[in-house]
Amino acid sequence: MNLDEARAAIEEHMLAQAESVGELLEQFRSRIPAVLVGGPGWDKLMERTRGLPISLATAGFGFEFRLHEQEPRADLGLALFQGSRSAAHFEAWSRSRPEDASAAAVVRLLHEMGREESELRRIAAKLLLEYDIDPAHHGRFPDPGIFLYPTADALPDEGTVQEPEDLRVLVDAVAMASGWETESAERRHAERLFLARPPGAQIGGLGAFPARKRGLRMAITGIRSTRELTSFLERAGWPGRPATFAPFVSDLEARGAFSHLAAHLDVHPGGVRPDLGVSFYAQDTQWLKDIEPWMGIIDGLRAPGLVVQEKLSALAESWAGVETVFGRRGMLLVVRGIHHFKVSLVGDRFEEVKAYVFCLVFPPLQADSATAGSAG
């Protein structure tokens, strides 16, 4: 069975497991620590995801665990691959909801990713939707963030954005999907970040949050050291102060805690915003299902006042490994692990610390081939 056949078999199995993302997540409630997501945070997550089609979760799902705050809540990431059975299922679902402009925009973007003569098809393989889950929110849910990945979870040195023209294709596609007119100034600022990247670093993803103020969020991945990071930010014209975060990153570097970093920067027509996210990856290998490679970063995050210790401990004790579970409509093989950690700065202070975790779900017979190609 080749990769495409394996993925199609997985999707067919998963599309039969539930009607909605919420129905699928409910089957894993006992395996998600309440200290990470619980109470109103879980209730709001269920309220949001019961209205989302199961096609958004056939490739697995991811949480953003907010380690810096006591409230047990998490944001949610869901992916679609152009040309997949799940993408076709999502398109059929969206046609029944013509009032949902966000879903229609996703469908248009998928079509452009699949159009044979489209430059976007060559550059982007994966679309990720990021859902903000705020327990205090009332009324209409905000549209999700829309992110394009130049290759599906490319490792450092493997990016498909090779020239500024490639980046412009991504920028224009994200602006279109967000309902914005393209801005030449915004393109220029994005290109400056691209040209300032260190050797071997790539565009790891580019997206926007249409429900927030205008701006593109760029991830520059494959940065190998604190010095590379600070030098890049200086060349890129980032208006913040490297001294705010450099000691923390240097400490993790001295521990040998990460293999590479990513810098997340917000670009808008007026320039680069001072907010900064720095992500830490334990290895170049994606989809790590073991906790041991992450212990250097976890220990480094235990500095007083940086995270809620109970959350960090629950993460380390529970969110790694492989197990077979009984779903409502059949057995499932579940692979859980940490994708990366991100520390965000606003001004001269650490504002957020998040763990980005994944949960890949397979029919047991397809588990080996699926895991090997889950990022592809």
Short mmCIF file of C-alpha atoms in Angstrom, two decimals:
data_model
loop_
_atom_site.label_atom_id
_atom_site.label_comp_id
_atom_site.label_asym_id
_atom_site.label_seq_id
_atom_site.Cartn_x
_atom_site.Cartn_y
_atom_site.Cartn_z
CA MET A 1 0.00 0.00 0.00
CA ASN A 2 1.50 3.36 -1.01
CA LEU A 3 1.22 6.56 1.01
CA ASP A 4 -1.80 7.95 -0.87
CA GLU A 5 -3.67 4.64 -0.49
CA ALA A 6 -2.77 4.47 3.23
CA ARG A 7 -4.01 8.01 3.81
CA ALA A 8 -7.24 7.33 1.90
CA ALA A 9 -7.87 4.22 4.01
CA ILE A 10 -7.27 6.17 7.20
CA GLU A 11 -9.61 8.95 6.10
CA GLU A 12 -12.33 6.48 5.12
CA HIS A 13 -12.09 4.85 8.56
CA MET A 14 -12.04 8.15 10.43
CA LEU A 15 -14.94 9.69 8.52
CA ALA A 16 -17.07 6.84 9.89
CA GLN A 17 -16.02 7.35 13.52
CA ALA A 18 -18.10 10.44 14.30
CA GLU A 19 -20.28 13.12 12.77
CA SER A 20 -18.36 16.04 14.25
CA VAL A 21 -14.98 16.91 15.70
CA GLY A 22 -16.66 17.34 19.07
CA GLU A 23 -18.07 13.82 18.97
CA LEU A 24 -14.57 12.46 18.30
CA LEU A 25 -12.95 14.53 21.06
CA GLU A 26 -15.51 13.31 23.59
CA GLN A 27 -14.17 9.79 23.07
CA PHE A 28 -10.78 10.94 24.39
CA ARG A 29 -12.03 12.90 27.39
CA SER A 30 -10.60 10.46 29.95
CA ARG A 31 -7.14 10.79 28.35
CA ILE A 32 -6.99 14.60 28.46
CA PRO A 33 -6.01 15.82 31.95
CA ALA A 34 -8.60 18.17 33.42
CA VAL A 35 -5.82 20.45 34.69
CA LEU A 36 -4.96 21.14 31.02
CA VAL A 37 -8.51 21.37 29.65
CA GLY A 38 -11.46 21.23 32.00
CA GLY A 39 -14.54 22.96 33.36
CA PRO A 40 -15.76 25.87 31.24
CA GLY A 41 -12.72 25.42 28.98
CA TRP A 42 -13.84 21.91 28.04
CA ASP A 43 -17.49 22.95 27.76
CA LYS A 44 -16.61 25.74 25.33
CA LEU A 45 -14.37 23.40 23.36
CA MET A 46 -17.28 20.99 22.97
CA GLU A 47 -19.68 23.78 22.04
CA ARG A 48 -17.32 24.94 19.31
CA THR A 49 -16.34 21.55 17.89
CA ARG A 50 -19.77 19.94 17.78
CA GLY A 51 -20.42 22.29 14.89
CA LEU A 52 -17.30 21.26 12.95
CA PRO A 53 -17.31 18.33 10.49
CA ILE A 54 -15.33 15.21 11.31
CA SER A 55 -13.36 15.72 8.06
CA LEU A 56 -11.30 18.34 9.89
CA ALA A 57 -9.95 15.70 12.32
CA THR A 58 -9.20 12.71 10.10
CA ALA A 59 -5.53 13.75 10.02
CA GLY A 60 -5.51 14.05 13.81
CA PHE A 61 -5.84 17.17 15.91
CA GLY A 62 -3.64 19.40 18.01
CA PHE A 63 -4.05 21.45 21.17
CA GLU A 64 -2.31 24.58 22.31
CA PHE A 65 -2.03 24.07 26.05
CA ARG A 66 -1.66 27.41 27.83
CA LEU A 67 0.94 26.59 30.48
CA HIS A 68 1.24 30.16 31.76
CA GLU A 69 -2.27 30.52 33.20
CA GLN A 70 -4.29 28.65 35.79
CA GLU A 71 -7.46 28.37 33.74
CA PRO A 72 -7.68 24.90 32.12
CA ARG A 73 -8.35 25.85 28.51
CA ALA A 74 -6.76 25.11 25.16
CA ASP A 75 -6.98 26.31 21.58
CA LEU A 76 -7.38 23.76 18.80
CA GLY A 77 -5.62 23.09 15.49
CA LEU A 78 -7.18 21.07 12.65
CA ALA A 79 -5.67 20.32 9.24
CA LEU A 80 -6.76 19.63 5.68
CA PHE A 81 -4.72 18.32 2.76
CA GLN A 82 -5.62 19.42 -0.74
CA GLY A 83 -7.00 16.61 -2.88
CA SER A 84 -7.87 14.37 0.07
CA ARG A 85 -11.18 12.66 0.73
CA SER A 86 -11.49 14.82 3.82
CA ALA A 87 -11.14 18.00 1.76
CA ALA A 88 -13.96 16.80 -0.51
CA HIS A 89 -16.06 15.97 2.58
CA PHE A 90 -15.39 19.45 4.01
CA GLU A 91 -16.40 21.07 0.73
CA ALA A 92 -19.68 19.15 0.67
CA TRP A 93 -20.30 20.17 4.29
CA SER A 94 -19.60 23.83 3.50
CA ARG A 95 -22.11 23.85 0.61
CA SER A 96 -24.85 23.14 3.15
CA ARG A 97 -23.83 26.27 5.06
CA PRO A 98 -23.72 29.08 2.46
CA GLU A 99 -23.81 31.66 5.24
CA ASP A 100 -20.40 30.52 6.56
CA ALA A 101 -18.01 32.85 4.73
CA SER A 102 -14.99 31.38 6.51
CA ALA A 103 -15.71 27.84 5.27
CA ALA A 104 -16.25 29.16 1.74
CA ALA A 105 -12.88 30.92 1.89
CA VAL A 106 -11.19 27.67 2.96
CA VAL A 107 -12.79 25.84 0.03
CA ARG A 108 -11.59 28.49 -2.42
CA LEU A 109 -8.09 28.19 -0.99
CA LEU A 110 -8.15 24.40 -1.34
CA HIS A 111 -9.26 24.77 -4.95
CA GLU A 112 -6.36 27.11 -5.66
CA MET A 113 -3.95 24.68 -3.98
CA GLY A 114 -5.24 21.96 -6.31
CA ARG A 115 -5.42 23.87 -9.57
CA GLU A 116 -2.87 22.27 -11.90
CA GLU A 117 -1.41 25.52 -13.24
CA SER A 118 -1.40 27.24 -9.83
CA GLU A 119 1.91 28.29 -8.27
CA LEU A 120 0.34 27.69 -4.86
CA ARG A 121 0.02 23.98 -5.66
CA ARG A 122 3.81 23.70 -5.97
CA ILE A 123 4.47 25.57 -2.73
CA ALA A 124 1.76 24.60 -0.22
CA ALA A 125 0.54 21.13 0.66
CA LYS A 126 -1.24 21.60 3.97
CA LEU A 127 -3.79 24.01 5.38
CA LEU A 128 -4.18 24.41 9.15
CA LEU A 129 -7.13 26.02 10.89
CA GLU A 130 -6.50 27.42 14.37
CA TYR A 131 -9.56 27.84 16.60
CA ASP A 132 -9.44 30.20 19.58
CA ILE A 133 -11.43 28.63 22.43
CA ASP A 134 -12.23 31.29 25.03
CA PRO A 135 -14.55 30.14 27.86
CA ALA A 136 -15.61 33.75 28.43
CA HIS A 137 -16.73 34.22 24.83
CA HIS A 138 -20.43 34.60 24.05
CA GLY A 139 -22.20 34.95 20.75
CA ARG A 140 -20.92 34.03 17.31
CA PHE A 141 -17.63 32.15 17.31
CA PRO A 142 -14.70 33.99 15.69
CA ASP A 143 -13.44 32.68 12.37
CA PRO A 144 -10.39 30.44 12.71
CA GLY A 145 -6.86 31.41 11.85
CA ILE A 146 -5.80 30.17 8.41
CA PHE A 147 -2.23 28.93 7.94
CA LEU A 148 -0.45 27.52 4.91
CA TYR A 149 2.54 25.22 5.21
CA PRO A 150 4.99 25.40 2.30
CA THR A 151 5.48 21.67 2.66
CA ALA A 152 3.63 19.55 5.14
CA ASP A 153 5.61 20.11 8.34
CA ALA A 154 8.91 20.51 6.49
CA LEU A 155 12.08 19.93 8.42
CA PRO A 156 14.85 22.55 8.36
CA ASP A 157 16.54 22.79 4.93
CA GLU A 158 13.49 21.27 3.23
CA GLY A 159 11.32 24.32 2.55
CA THR A 160 9.69 24.96 -0.82
CA VAL A 161 9.75 28.75 -0.55
CA GLN A 162 13.01 29.33 -2.38
CA GLU A 163 12.54 32.79 -3.89
CA PRO A 164 10.74 36.03 -2.92
CA GLU A 165 8.25 35.28 -5.69
CA ASP A 166 7.27 32.06 -3.87
CA LEU A 167 6.63 34.02 -0.70
CA ARG A 168 4.43 36.51 -2.57
CA VAL A 169 2.24 33.62 -3.70
CA LEU A 170 1.70 32.60 -0.07
CA VAL A 171 1.10 36.17 1.08
CA ASP A 172 -1.51 36.80 -1.61
CA ALA A 173 -3.25 33.48 -0.92
CA VAL A 174 -3.53 34.14 2.82
CA ALA A 175 -4.76 37.71 2.24
CA MET A 176 -7.41 36.40 -0.16
CA ALA A 177 -8.59 33.76 2.28
CA SER A 178 -8.77 36.37 5.05
CA GLY A 179 -10.95 38.69 2.96
CA TRP A 180 -8.27 41.38 2.67
CA GLU A 181 -6.97 43.33 -0.28
CA THR A 182 -3.29 42.65 -0.96
CA GLU A 183 -0.90 45.37 0.22
CA SER A 184 2.41 45.96 -1.53
CA ALA A 185 3.96 47.32 1.68
CA GLU A 186 2.96 44.18 3.56
CA ARG A 187 4.60 42.07 0.87
CA ARG A 188 7.83 44.08 1.11
CA HIS A 189 8.04 43.66 4.89
CA ALA A 190 7.41 39.92 4.56
CA GLU A 191 10.12 39.65 1.92
CA ARG A 192 12.57 41.44 4.21
CA LEU A 193 12.04 38.73 6.84
CA PHE A 194 12.51 36.05 4.20
CA LEU A 195 15.76 37.55 2.91
CA ALA A 196 17.09 38.08 6.46
CA ARG A 197 16.75 34.44 7.48
CA PRO A 198 19.91 32.55 8.47
CA PRO A 199 21.44 29.97 6.11
CA GLY A 200 19.39 26.78 6.20
CA ALA A 201 16.33 28.47 7.73
CA GLN A 202 13.03 28.37 5.87
CA ILE A 203 9.48 29.68 5.91
CA GLY A 204 7.82 27.08 8.12
CA GLY A 205 4.34 28.52 7.79
CA LEU A 206 2.44 31.68 6.97
CA GLY A 207 -1.06 32.63 7.99
CA ALA A 208 -3.43 35.13 9.52
CA PHE A 209 -6.29 35.45 11.98
CA PRO A 210 -9.15 37.11 10.05
CA ALA A 211 -11.04 37.75 13.29
CA ARG A 212 -8.16 39.81 14.71
CA LYS A 213 -6.50 42.99 13.50
CA ARG A 214 -4.85 42.74 10.12
CA GLY A 215 -1.45 41.09 10.01
CA LEU A 216 0.42 38.12 8.61
CA ARG A 217 2.12 35.71 11.00
CA MET A 218 5.33 34.25 9.62
CA ALA A 219 7.30 31.35 11.08
CA ILE A 220 11.00 31.23 10.23
CA THR A 221 12.15 27.71 11.12
CA GLY A 222 15.52 26.01 11.27
CA ILE A 223 17.33 28.61 13.42
CA ARG A 224 20.09 26.74 15.24
CA SER A 225 21.34 28.99 18.04
CA THR A 226 20.68 32.05 20.18
CA ARG A 227 23.19 34.02 18.14
CA GLU A 228 21.51 33.07 14.86
CA LEU A 229 18.16 34.15 16.32
CA THR A 230 19.29 37.54 17.57
CA SER A 231 21.26 38.27 14.39
CA PHE A 232 18.24 37.40 12.26
CA LEU A 233 15.95 39.69 14.26
CA GLU A 234 18.40 42.57 13.92
CA ARG A 235 18.63 42.11 10.14
CA ALA A 236 14.86 41.78 9.91
CA GLY A 237 14.26 45.11 11.65
CA TRP A 238 12.39 43.64 14.59
CA PRO A 239 11.67 46.58 16.93
CA GLY A 240 12.05 44.63 20.20
CA ARG A 241 15.06 44.06 22.48
CA PRO A 242 16.89 40.73 22.13
CA ALA A 243 18.19 41.10 25.69
CA THR A 244 14.64 40.35 26.87
CA PHE A 245 14.74 36.72 25.76
CA ALA A 246 18.36 35.88 24.87
CA PRO A 247 19.37 34.68 28.38
CA PHE A 248 16.45 32.25 28.51
CA VAL A 249 17.20 30.84 25.05
CA SER A 250 20.91 30.65 25.86
CA ASP A 251 20.18 28.65 28.99
CA LEU A 252 18.20 26.08 26.99
CA GLU A 253 20.93 26.02 24.36
CA ALA A 254 23.54 25.30 27.05
CA ARG A 255 21.39 22.38 28.24
CA GLY A 256 21.32 20.99 24.69
CA ALA A 257 17.55 21.15 25.01
CA PHE A 258 16.65 21.97 21.41
CA SER A 259 17.80 21.08 17.92
CA HIS A 260 16.39 24.21 16.30
CA LEU A 261 14.19 27.23 16.89
CA ALA A 262 11.49 29.10 15.03
CA ALA A 263 10.78 32.82 15.19
CA HIS A 264 7.13 33.88 14.81
CA LEU A 265 6.70 37.48 13.70
CA ASP A 266 3.65 39.55 12.80
CA VAL A 267 3.88 41.68 9.66
CA HIS A 268 1.38 44.34 8.59
CA PRO A 269 1.45 47.16 6.05
CA GLY A 270 3.20 49.42 8.58
CA GLY A 271 6.06 47.02 9.31
CA VAL A 272 7.00 44.31 11.79
CA ARG A 273 5.21 44.33 15.14
CA PRO A 274 7.24 44.07 18.38
CA ASP A 275 5.44 40.90 19.53
CA LEU A 276 7.60 37.81 19.14
CA GLY A 277 7.13 34.08 19.52
CA VAL A 278 10.08 31.71 19.85
CA SER A 279 9.40 28.00 19.36
CA PHE A 280 11.65 25.18 20.55
CA TYR A 281 11.96 21.80 18.80
CA ALA A 282 13.68 18.95 20.61
CA GLN A 283 14.74 17.16 17.41
CA ASP A 284 14.56 17.64 13.67
CA THR A 285 12.36 14.55 13.48
CA GLN A 286 8.67 15.38 13.47
CA TRP A 287 5.89 13.77 15.52
CA LEU A 288 7.93 12.63 18.51
CA LYS A 289 5.82 10.22 20.57
CA ASP A 290 8.30 9.95 23.46
CA ILE A 291 8.69 12.42 26.31
CA GLU A 292 12.41 11.96 26.96
CA PRO A 293 13.65 14.27 24.16
CA TRP A 294 11.59 17.09 25.68
CA MET A 295 12.83 16.89 29.25
CA GLY A 296 15.57 19.49 28.76
CA ILE A 297 13.00 22.07 27.64
CA ILE A 298 10.50 21.01 30.31
CA ASP A 299 13.14 21.41 33.04
CA GLY A 300 14.11 24.80 31.61
CA LEU A 301 10.50 25.98 31.82
CA ARG A 302 10.30 25.27 35.54
CA ALA A 303 11.71 28.72 36.36
CA PRO A 304 9.57 30.37 39.06
CA GLY A 305 6.63 32.30 37.72
CA LEU A 306 7.00 31.16 34.11
CA VAL A 307 4.42 28.35 34.01
CA VAL A 308 1.81 26.64 36.18
CA GLN A 309 3.80 23.73 37.56
CA GLU A 310 0.81 21.37 37.80
CA LYS A 311 0.12 21.83 34.10
CA LEU A 312 3.72 21.19 33.11
CA SER A 313 3.82 18.05 35.24
CA ALA A 314 0.53 16.77 33.80
CA LEU A 315 1.87 17.32 30.31
CA ALA A 316 5.10 15.45 31.02
CA GLU A 317 3.28 12.55 32.67
CA SER A 318 0.40 12.06 30.24
CA TRP A 319 0.99 13.40 26.75
CA ALA A 320 3.28 10.88 25.07
CA GLY A 321 3.01 7.35 23.78
CA VAL A 322 0.90 4.99 21.70
CA GLU A 323 -2.18 3.08 22.77
CA THR A 324 -5.18 1.28 21.31
CA VAL A 325 -8.56 2.52 22.47
CA PHE A 326 -12.15 1.47 21.87
CA GLY A 327 -13.92 4.21 19.96
CA ARG A 328 -17.68 4.34 19.61
CA ARG A 329 -17.55 2.82 16.13
CA GLY A 330 -14.42 0.69 16.21
CA MET A 331 -10.93 0.33 17.61
CA LEU A 332 -8.46 3.18 17.14
CA LEU A 333 -4.72 3.47 17.51
CA VAL A 334 -3.82 6.78 19.15
CA VAL A 335 -0.38 8.39 18.95
CA ARG A 336 0.21 11.37 21.24
CA GLY A 337 3.20 13.62 21.61
CA ILE A 338 4.58 17.15 21.77
CA HIS A 339 5.22 19.02 18.53
CA HIS A 340 6.93 22.08 20.03
CA PHE A 341 6.91 24.63 22.85
CA LYS A 342 6.49 28.36 22.22
CA VAL A 343 7.34 31.32 24.43
CA SER A 344 5.74 34.62 23.41
CA LEU A 345 6.92 38.08 24.35
CA VAL A 346 5.02 41.35 24.44
CA GLY A 347 7.20 44.35 25.09
CA ASP A 348 9.80 43.44 27.69
CA ARG A 349 8.01 40.52 29.33
CA PHE A 350 7.16 36.90 28.72
CA GLU A 351 3.44 36.88 28.01
CA GLU A 352 2.63 33.28 27.11
CA VAL A 353 4.13 29.80 27.30
CA LYS A 354 2.34 27.17 25.24
CA ALA A 355 2.85 23.50 24.50
CA TYR A 356 1.71 22.50 21.01
CA VAL A 357 0.72 18.86 21.19
CA PHE A 358 -0.69 16.41 18.68
CA CYS A 359 -3.00 13.43 18.70
CA LEU A 360 -2.86 11.22 15.61
CA VAL A 361 -5.66 8.67 15.30
CA PHE A 362 -5.46 5.62 13.02
CA PRO A 363 -7.21 2.33 12.40
CA PRO A 364 -4.83 -0.23 13.95
CA LEU A 365 -4.03 -2.08 10.72
CA GLN A 366 -2.87 1.12 9.00
CA ALA A 367 -0.86 2.41 11.96
CA ASP A 368 2.68 1.71 10.72
CA SER A 369 2.30 3.20 7.25
CA ALA A 370 0.18 6.08 8.55
CA THR A 371 2.70 7.17 11.18
CA ALA A 372 5.48 7.14 8.62
CA GLY A 373 3.53 9.44 6.32
CA SER A 374 1.44 11.49 8.74
CA ALA A 375 3.37 14.69 8.06
CA GLY A 376 3.53 14.22 4.33
#
